[in-house]
Coordinates of C-alpha atoms and ligand atoms in Angstrom, one line a residue:
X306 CA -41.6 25.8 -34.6
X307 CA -44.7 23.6 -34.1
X308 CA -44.8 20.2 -34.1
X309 CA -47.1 17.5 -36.4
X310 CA -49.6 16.4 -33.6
X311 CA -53.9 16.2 -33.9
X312 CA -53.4 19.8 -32.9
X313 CA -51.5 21.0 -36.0
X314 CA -52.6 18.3 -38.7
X315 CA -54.7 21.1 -40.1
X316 CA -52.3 23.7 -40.1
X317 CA -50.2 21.4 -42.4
X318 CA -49.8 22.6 -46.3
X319 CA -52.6 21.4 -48.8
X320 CA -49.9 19.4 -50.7
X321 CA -49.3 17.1 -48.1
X322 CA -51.9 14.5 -48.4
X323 CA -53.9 13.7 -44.6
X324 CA -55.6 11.0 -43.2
X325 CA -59.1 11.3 -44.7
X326 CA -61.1 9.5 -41.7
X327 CA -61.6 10.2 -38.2
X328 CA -59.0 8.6 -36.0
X329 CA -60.9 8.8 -33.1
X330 CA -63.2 6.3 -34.8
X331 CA -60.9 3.6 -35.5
X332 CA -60.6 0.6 -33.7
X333 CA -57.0 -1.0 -32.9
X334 CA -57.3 -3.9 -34.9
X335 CA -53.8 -4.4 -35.1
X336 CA -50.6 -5.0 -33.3
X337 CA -47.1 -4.7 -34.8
X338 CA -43.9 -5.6 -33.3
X339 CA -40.7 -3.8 -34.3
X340 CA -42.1 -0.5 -34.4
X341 CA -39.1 1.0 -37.2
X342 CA -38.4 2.9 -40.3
X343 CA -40.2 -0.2 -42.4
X344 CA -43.1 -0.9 -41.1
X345 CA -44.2 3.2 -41.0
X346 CA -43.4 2.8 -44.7
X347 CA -44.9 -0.2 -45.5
X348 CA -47.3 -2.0 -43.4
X349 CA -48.9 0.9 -41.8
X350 CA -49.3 2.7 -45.3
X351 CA -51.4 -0.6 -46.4
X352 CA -53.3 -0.3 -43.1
X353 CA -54.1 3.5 -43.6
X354 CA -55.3 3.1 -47.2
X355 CA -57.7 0.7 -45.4
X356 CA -59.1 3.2 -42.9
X357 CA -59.2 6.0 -46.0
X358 CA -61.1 3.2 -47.4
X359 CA -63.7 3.1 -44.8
X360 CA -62.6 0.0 -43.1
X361 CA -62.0 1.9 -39.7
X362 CA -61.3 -1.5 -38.1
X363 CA -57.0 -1.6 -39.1
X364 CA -55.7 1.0 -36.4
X365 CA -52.3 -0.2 -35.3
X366 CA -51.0 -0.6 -31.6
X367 CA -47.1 -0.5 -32.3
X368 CA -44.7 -2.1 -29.6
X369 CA -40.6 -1.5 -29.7
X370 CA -39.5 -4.6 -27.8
X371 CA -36.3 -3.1 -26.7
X372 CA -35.9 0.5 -26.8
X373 CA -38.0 3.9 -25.8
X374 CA -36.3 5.5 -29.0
X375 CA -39.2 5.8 -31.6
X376 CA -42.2 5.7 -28.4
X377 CA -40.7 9.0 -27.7
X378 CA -40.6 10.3 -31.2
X379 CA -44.1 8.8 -31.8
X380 CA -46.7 9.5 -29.3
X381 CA -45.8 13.3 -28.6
X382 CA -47.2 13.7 -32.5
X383 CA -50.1 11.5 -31.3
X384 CA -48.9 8.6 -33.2
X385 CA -48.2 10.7 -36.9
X386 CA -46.0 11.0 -39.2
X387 CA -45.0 12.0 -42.5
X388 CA -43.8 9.3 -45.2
X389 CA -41.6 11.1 -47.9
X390 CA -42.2 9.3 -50.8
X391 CA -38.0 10.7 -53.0
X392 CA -37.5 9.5 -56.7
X393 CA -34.9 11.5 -57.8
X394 CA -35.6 15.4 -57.4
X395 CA -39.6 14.6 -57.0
X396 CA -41.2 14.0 -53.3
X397 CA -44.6 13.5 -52.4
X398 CA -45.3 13.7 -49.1
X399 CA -48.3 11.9 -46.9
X400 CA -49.6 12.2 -43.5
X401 CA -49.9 8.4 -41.9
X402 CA -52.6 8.2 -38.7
X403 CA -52.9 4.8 -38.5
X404 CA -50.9 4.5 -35.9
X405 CA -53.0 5.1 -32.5
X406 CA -50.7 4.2 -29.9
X407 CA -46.7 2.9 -29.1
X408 CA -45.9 1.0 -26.4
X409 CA -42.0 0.0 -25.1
X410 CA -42.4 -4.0 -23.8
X411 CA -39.6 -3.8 -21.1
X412 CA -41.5 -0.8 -19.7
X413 CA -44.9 -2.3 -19.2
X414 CA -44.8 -6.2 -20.8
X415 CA -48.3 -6.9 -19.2
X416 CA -49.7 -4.2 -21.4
X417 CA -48.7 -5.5 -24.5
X418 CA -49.9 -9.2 -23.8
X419 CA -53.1 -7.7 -23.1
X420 CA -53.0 -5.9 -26.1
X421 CA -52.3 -8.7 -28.3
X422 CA -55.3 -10.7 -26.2
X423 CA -57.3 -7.9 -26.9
X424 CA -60.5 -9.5 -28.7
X425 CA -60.0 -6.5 -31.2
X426 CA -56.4 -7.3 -32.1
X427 CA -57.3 -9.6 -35.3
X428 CA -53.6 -9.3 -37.2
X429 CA -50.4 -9.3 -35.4
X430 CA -47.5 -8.0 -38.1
X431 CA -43.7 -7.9 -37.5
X432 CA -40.3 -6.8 -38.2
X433 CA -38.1 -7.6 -35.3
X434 CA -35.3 -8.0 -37.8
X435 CA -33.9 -11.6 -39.3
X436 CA -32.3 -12.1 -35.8
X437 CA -35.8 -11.0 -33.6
X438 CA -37.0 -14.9 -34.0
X439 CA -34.3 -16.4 -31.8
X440 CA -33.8 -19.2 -34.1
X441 CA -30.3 -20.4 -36.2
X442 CA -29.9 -19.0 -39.4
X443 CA -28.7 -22.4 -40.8
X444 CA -31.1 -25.5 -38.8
X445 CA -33.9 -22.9 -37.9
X446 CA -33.5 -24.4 -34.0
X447 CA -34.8 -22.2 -31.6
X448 CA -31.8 -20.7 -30.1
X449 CA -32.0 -21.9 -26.5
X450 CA -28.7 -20.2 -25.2
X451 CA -29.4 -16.8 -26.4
X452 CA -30.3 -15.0 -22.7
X453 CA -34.1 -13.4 -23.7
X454 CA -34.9 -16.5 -25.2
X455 CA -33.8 -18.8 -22.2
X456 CA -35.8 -16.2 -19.8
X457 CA -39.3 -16.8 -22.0
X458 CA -38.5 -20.8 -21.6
X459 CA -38.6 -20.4 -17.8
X460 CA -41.4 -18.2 -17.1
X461 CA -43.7 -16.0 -19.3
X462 CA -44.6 -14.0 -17.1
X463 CA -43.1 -10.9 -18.1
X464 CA -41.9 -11.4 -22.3
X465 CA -38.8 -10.7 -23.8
X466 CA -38.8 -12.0 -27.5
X467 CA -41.2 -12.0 -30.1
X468 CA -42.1 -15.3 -29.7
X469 CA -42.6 -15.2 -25.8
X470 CA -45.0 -12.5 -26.1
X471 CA -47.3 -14.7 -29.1
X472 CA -47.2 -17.1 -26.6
X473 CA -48.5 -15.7 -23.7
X474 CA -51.2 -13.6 -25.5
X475 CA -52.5 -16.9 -27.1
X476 CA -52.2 -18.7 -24.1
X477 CA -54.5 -15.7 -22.8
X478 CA -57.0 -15.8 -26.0
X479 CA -57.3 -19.8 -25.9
X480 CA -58.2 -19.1 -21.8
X481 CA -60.5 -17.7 -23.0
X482 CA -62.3 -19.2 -25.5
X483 CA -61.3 -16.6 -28.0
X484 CA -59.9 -17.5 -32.1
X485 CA -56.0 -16.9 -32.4
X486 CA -54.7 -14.1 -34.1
X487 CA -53.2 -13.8 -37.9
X488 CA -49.3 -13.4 -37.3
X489 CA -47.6 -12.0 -40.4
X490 CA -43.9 -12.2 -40.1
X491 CA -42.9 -8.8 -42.7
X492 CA -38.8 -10.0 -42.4
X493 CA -36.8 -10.5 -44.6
X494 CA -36.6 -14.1 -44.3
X495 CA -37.3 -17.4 -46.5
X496 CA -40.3 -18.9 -45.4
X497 CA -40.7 -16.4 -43.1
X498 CA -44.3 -17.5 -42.1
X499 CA -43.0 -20.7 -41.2
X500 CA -40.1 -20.0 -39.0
X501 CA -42.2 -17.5 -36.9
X502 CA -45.0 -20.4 -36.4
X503 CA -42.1 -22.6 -35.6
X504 CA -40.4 -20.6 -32.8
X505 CA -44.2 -19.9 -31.6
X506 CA -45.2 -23.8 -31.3
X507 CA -41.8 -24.3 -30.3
X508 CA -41.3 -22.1 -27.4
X509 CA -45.4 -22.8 -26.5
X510 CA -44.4 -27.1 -26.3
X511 CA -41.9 -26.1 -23.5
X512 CA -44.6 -24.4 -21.5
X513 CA -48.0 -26.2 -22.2
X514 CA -48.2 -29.0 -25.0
X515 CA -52.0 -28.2 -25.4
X516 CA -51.9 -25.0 -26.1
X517 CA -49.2 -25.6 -28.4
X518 CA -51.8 -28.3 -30.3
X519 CA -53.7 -25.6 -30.1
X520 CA -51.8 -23.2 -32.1
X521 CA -50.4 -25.7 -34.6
X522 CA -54.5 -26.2 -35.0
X523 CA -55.9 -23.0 -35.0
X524 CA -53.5 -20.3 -35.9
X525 CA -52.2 -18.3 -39.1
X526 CA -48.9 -17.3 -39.6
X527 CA -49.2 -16.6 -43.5
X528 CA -45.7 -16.4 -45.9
X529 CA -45.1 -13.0 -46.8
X530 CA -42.6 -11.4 -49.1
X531 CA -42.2 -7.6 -48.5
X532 CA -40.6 -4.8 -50.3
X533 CA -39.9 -1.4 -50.1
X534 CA -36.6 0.7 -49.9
X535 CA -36.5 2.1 -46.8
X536 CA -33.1 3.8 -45.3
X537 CA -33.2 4.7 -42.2
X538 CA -34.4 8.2 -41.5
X539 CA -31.1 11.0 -40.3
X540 CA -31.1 14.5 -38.3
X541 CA -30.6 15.8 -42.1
X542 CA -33.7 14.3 -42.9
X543 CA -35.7 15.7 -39.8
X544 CA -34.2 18.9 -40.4
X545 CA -34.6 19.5 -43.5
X546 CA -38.6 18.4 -43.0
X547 CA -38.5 21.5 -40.8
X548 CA -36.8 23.6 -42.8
X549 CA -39.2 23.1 -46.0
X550 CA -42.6 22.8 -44.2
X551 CA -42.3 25.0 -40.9
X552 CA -43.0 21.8 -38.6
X553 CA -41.5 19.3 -36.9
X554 CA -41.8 15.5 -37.3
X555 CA -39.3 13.4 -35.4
X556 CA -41.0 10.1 -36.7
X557 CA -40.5 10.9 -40.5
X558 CA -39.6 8.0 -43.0
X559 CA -38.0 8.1 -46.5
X560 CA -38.8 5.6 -49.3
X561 CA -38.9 5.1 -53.2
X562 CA -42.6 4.7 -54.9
X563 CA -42.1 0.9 -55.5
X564 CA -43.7 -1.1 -52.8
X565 CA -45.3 -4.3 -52.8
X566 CA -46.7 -6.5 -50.3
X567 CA -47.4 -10.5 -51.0
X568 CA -49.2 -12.3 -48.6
X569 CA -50.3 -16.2 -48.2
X570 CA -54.3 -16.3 -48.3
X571 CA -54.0 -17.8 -44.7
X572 CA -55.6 -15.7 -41.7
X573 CA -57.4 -17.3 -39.2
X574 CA -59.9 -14.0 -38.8
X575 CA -60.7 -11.0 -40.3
X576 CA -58.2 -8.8 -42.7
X577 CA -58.9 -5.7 -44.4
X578 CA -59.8 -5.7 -48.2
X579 CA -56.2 -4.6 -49.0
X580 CA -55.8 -2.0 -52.1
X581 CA -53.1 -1.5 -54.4
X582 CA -48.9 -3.0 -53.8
X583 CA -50.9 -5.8 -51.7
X584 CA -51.0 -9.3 -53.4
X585 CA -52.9 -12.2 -51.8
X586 CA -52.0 -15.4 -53.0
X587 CA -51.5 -19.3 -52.7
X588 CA -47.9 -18.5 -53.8
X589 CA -45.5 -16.5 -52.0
X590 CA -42.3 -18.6 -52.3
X591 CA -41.7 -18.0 -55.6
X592 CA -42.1 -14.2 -55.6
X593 CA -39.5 -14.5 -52.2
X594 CA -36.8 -16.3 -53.6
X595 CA -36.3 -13.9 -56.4
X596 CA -36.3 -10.7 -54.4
X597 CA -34.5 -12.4 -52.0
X598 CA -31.5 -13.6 -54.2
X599 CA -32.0 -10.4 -56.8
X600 CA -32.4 -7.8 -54.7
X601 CA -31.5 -8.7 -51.3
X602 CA -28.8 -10.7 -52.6
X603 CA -27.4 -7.6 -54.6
X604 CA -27.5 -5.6 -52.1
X605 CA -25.6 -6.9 -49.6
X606 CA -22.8 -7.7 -52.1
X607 CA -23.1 -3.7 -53.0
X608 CA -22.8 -3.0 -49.5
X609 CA -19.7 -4.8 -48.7
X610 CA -17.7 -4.3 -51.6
X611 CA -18.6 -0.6 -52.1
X612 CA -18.1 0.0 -47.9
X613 CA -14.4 -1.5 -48.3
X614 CA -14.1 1.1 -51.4
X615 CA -15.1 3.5 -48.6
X616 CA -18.1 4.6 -50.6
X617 CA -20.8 5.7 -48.3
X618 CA -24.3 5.4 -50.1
X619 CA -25.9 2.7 -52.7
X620 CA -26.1 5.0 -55.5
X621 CA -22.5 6.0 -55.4
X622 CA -21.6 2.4 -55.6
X623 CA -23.2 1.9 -59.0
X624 CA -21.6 4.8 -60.7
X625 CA -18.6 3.2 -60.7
X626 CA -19.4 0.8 -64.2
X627 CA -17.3 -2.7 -63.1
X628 CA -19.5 -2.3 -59.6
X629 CA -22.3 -2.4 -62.3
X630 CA -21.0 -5.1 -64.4
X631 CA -20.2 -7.0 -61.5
X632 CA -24.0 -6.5 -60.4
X633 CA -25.6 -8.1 -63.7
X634 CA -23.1 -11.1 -63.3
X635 CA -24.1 -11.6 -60.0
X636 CA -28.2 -11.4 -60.8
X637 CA -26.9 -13.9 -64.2
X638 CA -25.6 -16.5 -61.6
X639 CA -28.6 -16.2 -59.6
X640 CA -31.2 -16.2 -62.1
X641 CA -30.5 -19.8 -63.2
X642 CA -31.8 -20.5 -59.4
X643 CA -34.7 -19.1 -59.3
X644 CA -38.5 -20.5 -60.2
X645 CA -40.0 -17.1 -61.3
X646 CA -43.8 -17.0 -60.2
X647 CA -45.2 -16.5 -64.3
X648 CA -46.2 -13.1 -63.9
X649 CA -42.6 -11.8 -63.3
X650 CA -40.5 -10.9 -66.1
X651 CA -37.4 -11.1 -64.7
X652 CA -35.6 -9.1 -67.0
X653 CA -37.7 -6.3 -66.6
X654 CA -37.2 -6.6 -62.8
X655 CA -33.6 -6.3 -63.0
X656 CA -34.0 -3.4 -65.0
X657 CA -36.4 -2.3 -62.1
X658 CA -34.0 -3.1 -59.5
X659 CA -31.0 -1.1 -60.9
X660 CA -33.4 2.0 -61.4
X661 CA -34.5 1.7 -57.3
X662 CA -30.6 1.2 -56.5
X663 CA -29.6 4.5 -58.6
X664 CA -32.1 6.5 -56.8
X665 CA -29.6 8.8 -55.1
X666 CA -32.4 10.6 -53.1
X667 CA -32.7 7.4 -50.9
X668 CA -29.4 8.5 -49.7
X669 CA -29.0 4.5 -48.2
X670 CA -25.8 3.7 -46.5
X671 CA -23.9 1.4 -47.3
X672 CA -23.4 0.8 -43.7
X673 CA -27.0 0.0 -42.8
X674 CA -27.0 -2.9 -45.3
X675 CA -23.8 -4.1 -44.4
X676 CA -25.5 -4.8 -40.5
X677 CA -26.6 -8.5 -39.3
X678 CA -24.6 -10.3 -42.3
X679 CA -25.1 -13.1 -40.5
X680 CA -28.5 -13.1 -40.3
X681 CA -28.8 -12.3 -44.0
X682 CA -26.0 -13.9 -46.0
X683 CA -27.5 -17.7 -45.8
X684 CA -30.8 -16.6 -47.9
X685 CA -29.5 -13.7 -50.0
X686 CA -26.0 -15.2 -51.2
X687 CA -25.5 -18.4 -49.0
X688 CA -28.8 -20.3 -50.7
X689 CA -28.2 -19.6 -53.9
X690 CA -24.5 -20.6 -53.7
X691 CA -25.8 -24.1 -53.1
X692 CA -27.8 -24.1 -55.7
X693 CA -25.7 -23.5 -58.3
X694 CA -22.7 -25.6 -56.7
X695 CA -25.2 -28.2 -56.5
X696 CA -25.8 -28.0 -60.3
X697 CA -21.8 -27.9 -60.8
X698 CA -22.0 -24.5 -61.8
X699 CA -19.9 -21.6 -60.7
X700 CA -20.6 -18.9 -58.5
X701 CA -17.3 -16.3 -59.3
X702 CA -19.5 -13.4 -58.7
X703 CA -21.8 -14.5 -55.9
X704 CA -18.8 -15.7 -54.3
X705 CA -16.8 -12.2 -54.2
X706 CA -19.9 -11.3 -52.2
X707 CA -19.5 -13.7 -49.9
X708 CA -15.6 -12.9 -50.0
X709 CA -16.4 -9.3 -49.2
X710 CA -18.1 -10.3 -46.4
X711 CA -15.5 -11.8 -44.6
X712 CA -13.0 -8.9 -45.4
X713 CA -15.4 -6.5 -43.7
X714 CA -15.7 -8.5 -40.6
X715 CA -11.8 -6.9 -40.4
X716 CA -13.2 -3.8 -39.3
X717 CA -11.4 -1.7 -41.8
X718 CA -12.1 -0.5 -45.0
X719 CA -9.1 -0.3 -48.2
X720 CA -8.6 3.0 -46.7
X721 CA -8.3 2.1 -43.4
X722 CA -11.0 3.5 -42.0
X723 CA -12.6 1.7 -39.0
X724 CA -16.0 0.6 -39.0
X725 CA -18.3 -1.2 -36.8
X726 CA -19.3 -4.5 -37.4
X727 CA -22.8 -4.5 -36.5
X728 CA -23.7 -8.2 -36.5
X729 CA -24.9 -11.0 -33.5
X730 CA -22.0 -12.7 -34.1
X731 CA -19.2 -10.0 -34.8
X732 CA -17.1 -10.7 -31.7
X733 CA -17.2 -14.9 -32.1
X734 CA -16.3 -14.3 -36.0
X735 CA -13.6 -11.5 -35.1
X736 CA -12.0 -14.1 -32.5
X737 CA -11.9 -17.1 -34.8
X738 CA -10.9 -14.9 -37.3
X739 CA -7.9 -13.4 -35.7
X740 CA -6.2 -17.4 -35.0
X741 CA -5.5 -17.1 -39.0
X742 CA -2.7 -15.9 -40.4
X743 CA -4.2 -16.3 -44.3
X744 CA -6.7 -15.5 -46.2
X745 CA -7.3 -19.7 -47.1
X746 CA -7.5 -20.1 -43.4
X747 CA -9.8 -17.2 -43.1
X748 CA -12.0 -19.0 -45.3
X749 CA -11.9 -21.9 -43.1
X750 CA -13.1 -20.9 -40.5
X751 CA -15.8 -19.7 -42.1
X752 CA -17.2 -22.1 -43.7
X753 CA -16.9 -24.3 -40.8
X754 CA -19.2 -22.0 -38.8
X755 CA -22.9 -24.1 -39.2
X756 CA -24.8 -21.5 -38.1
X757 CA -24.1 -19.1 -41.7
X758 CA -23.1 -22.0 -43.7
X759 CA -25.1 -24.5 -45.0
X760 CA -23.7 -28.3 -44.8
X761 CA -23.3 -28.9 -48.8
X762 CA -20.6 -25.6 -49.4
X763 CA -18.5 -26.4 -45.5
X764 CA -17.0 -29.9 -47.7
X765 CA -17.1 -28.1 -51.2
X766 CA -13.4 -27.2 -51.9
X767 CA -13.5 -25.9 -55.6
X768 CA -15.7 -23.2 -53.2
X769 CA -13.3 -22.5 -50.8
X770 CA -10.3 -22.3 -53.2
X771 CA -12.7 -19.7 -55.0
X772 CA -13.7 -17.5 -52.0
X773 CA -9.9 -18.0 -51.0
X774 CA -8.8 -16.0 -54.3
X775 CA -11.2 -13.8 -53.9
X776 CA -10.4 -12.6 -50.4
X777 CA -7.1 -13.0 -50.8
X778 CA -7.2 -10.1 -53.9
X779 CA -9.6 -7.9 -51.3
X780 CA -6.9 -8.6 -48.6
X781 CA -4.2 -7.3 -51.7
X782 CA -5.8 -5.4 -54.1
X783 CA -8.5 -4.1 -52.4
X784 CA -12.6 -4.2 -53.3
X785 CA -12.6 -1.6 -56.5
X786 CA -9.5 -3.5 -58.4
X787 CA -10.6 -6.5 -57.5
X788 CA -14.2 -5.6 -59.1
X789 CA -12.4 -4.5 -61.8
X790 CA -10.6 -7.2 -62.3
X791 CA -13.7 -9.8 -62.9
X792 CA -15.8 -6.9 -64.5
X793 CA -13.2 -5.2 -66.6
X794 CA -15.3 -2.2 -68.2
X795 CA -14.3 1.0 -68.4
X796 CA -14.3 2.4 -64.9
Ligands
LIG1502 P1 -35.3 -0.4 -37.8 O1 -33.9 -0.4 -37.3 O2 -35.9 0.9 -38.1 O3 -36.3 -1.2 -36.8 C1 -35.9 -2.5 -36.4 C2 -36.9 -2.9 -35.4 O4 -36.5 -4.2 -35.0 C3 -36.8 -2.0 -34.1 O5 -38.1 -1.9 -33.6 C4 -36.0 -2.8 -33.2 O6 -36.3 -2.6 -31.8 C5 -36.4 -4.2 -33.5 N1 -35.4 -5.3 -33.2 C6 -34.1 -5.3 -33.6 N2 -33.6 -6.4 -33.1 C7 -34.5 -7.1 -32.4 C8 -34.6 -8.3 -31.6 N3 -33.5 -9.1 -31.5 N4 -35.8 -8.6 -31.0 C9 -36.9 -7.9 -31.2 N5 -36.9 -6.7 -31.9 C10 -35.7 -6.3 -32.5 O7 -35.2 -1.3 -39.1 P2 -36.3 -1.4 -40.3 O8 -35.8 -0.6 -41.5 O9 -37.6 -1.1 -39.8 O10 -36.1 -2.9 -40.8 C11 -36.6 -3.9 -39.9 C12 -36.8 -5.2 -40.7 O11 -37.7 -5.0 -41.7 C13 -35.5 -5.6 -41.4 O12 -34.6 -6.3 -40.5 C14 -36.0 -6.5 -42.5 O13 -36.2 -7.8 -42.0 C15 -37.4 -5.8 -42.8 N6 -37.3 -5.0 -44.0 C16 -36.7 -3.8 -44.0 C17 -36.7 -3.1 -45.2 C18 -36.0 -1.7 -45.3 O14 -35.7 -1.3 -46.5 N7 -35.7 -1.1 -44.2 C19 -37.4 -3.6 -46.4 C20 -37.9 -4.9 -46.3 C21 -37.9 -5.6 -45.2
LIG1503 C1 -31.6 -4.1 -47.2 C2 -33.1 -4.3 -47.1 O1 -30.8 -3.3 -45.2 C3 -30.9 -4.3 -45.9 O2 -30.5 -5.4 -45.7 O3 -31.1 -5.0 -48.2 O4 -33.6 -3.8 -46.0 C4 -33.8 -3.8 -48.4 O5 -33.8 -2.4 -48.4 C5 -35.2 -4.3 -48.5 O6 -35.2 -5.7 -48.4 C6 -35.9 -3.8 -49.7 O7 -37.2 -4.4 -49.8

């Protein structure tokens, strides 16, 4: 069966839509990190409706910073691939060619600092994942023990992290009397913007304190707040490509239609005259914290409670009606935190939201949300705890997320099925874990880790007595009774 490449990009069928410029026109005027299923379904669809535009200066130069994986997928097809856009029974499928070339960093770092020095490379975008910036969850330290980090303080002279390889490539630019590049941070993180500038000028101080000056001075790491669905892409999926369209594509992604992009107006050079799902603005917090809390914050609770039900996929969840009681009670306690930006009805975007999470042709595991808790829980559940508690109100729902949670970091599901628990700090949580024989000490030790927890909930004890019920019913009852029990609708 042939396979999507230059070769065969004519030979594909009229309804998939193709790149409608020349590739070998377009210049590589960007350079993402974290080369995954998000950014081929997000980023680099902006960035190709630029080229279709006629902007041929937004090719991408994409860089996995750990693994050969998606390289290998990628650059046999010349750098395509086909985005499946599912809602419900409908697909529409699209050809992306914006990306011209993948690189793997522990295979050649040199290359990719001289890519990102490259006076071409105007816009550096990311998605190395909430733990890619090497700082603490909780302070937002750099995190000088972890092992790549501690290697890029010593010597930049081959990169490991995100940070170490800004740093040497604006080192390299500044050498040379050349304007930084824009950094966009595309993670789901608060202030996302901020934290990667911080970890850059950070990590830049311990090598050269001018350059860092320099940075803080001259360079653009804009607040962004991205969104799109995108689970990651299965053999089924591949297969099934195959099947249907007689060709290959190993680099496919899935995603729902919705997609939207906000940006902070703050680059430091040129950016491309974005189209449609891009929003440039002075204002990015407020349009973070509520898909943050809503969404993000949602779905993590969905995924831990519906993975101890030992319900595999999103969708499945929510066709159980307390799991969808228990959602809108979860988005009620939130909403009272959140500072809407004046455009966004939020009512409506609930409404949204529960449409995207019953979109069964998404297929997304339960599993795949449930990874990096850690890394998540502080801005999707943790945050907006405080917030409330800090206002005296009560969190019942929002804490049986946080509650689930802890149960899953058990490893088994009300079944008892084993899972994996795929998280930086799984094997320091499952140790401290294990030295409690309760579900109120459980809690404990939870809350007195300061790298998840933020300082106002460790001393609040009407909190812990509330996340002790909680787990101690999942521990009991298990996730689906336990639902039931603070959503009771019929099932
Ligand atoms: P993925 O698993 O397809 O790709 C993750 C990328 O991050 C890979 O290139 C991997 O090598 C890299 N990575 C992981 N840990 C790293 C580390 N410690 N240092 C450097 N690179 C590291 O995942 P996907 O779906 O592309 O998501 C990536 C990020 O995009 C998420 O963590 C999230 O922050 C953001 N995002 C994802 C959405 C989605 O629905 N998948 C939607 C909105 C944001
Ligand atoms: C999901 C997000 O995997 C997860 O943690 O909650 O990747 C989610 O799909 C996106 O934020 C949606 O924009």
């Amino acid at each position: 069966m042939p396979r999507l490449s230059s070769a065969t990009l004519d030979a594909l069928p009229a309804a998939v839509a193709r790149p409608s410029y020349d590739r070998a026109q377009v210049k590589p005027g960007v350079v993402h990190l974290g080369i995954g299923a998000f950014h081929r379904a997000h980023q680099a669809v902006m960035f190709d409706d630029a080229l279709s535009a006629g902007d041929l200066r937004w090719g991408i130069r994409a860089v996995s910073l750990r693994s050969p994986g998606v390289r290998d997928q990628m650059m046999p097809q010349n750098g395509l691939y086909h985005i499946l856009v599912r809602d419900g029974s409908d697909v529409a499928i699209r050809t992306i060619g914006a990306v011209l070339d993948v690189k793997v960093a522990p295979e050649d770092p040199a290359a990719v600092v001289a890519m990102l020095a490259d006076a071409d490379t105007h816009i550096v975008t990311m998605t190395v994942t909430e733990k890619g910036y090497k700082l603490d969850p909780a302070s937002g330290a750099l995190l000088t023990d972890d092992p790549q980090l501690a290697a890029d303080i010593a010597s930049l002279d081959a990169p490991v992290t995100a940070p170490g390889f800004l740093v040497a490539a604006l080192a390299i630019r500044r050498a040379r009397g050349m304007a930084p590049f824009t950094a966009i941070s595309c993670d789901n993180l608060p202030s996302n913007g901020h934290r990667l500038r911080s970890a850059v000028i950070a990590l830049a101080q311990r090598h050269d304190p001018a350059l860092a000056e320099w940075i803080a001075r001259k360079g653009a790491f804009p607040e962004t707040m991205v969104d799109r669905i995108v689970p990651a892409t299965t053999a089924d999926d591949v297969a099934a490509f195959a099947s249907d369209h007689g060709l290959t594509d190993d680099a496919l992604v899935k995603t729902e239609p919705f997609t939207q992009w906000v940006i902070e107006d703050r680059f430091c050079g040129p950016r491309p005259d974005f189209g449609p799902g891009v929003q440039i603005t002075a204002a990015v917090a407020p349009w973070e914290e509520a898909k943050l809390r809503l969404l993000n914050g949602a779905h993590s609770a969905i995924a831990y409670l519906g993975g101890l039900a030992g319900i595999a996929h999103v969708h499945e969840v929510l066709e159980h009606a307390p799991m969808r009681a228990f959602v809108e009670r979860l988005w009620d306690e939130a909403e009272t935190t959140l500072s809407p930006p004046a455009e966004l009805n939020v009512a409506h975007y609930r409404r949204e939201l529960m449409a995207r999470f019953d979109n069964g042709a998404l297929m997304h595991r339960t599993h795949q949300i449930a990874m990096d808790g850690s890394q998540k829980l502080p801005q999707r559940l943790l945050a907006t705890i405080a917030h409330r508690r800090a206002a005296g109100q009560g969190v019942d729902a929002l804490s049986l997320g946080v509650a689930a949670w802890i149960r899953w970091q058990a490893g088994v599901n009300d079944h008892g099925v084993s899972h994996v628990v795929d998280d930086p700090l799984a094997d320091r949580l499952a140790q401290l874990l294990a030295t409690q024989t309760d579900a109120a000490g459980r809690v404990r030790t939870i809350l007195d880790c300061e790298a998840i927890v933020p300082a106002s909930l460790r001393d609040d004890s009407a909190f812990a007595d509330m996340l002790t019920g909680h787990l101690d019913s999942l521990e009991r009852k298990g996730a689906m009774a336990t639902v039931m029990a603070m959503a009771p609708v019929a099932a």
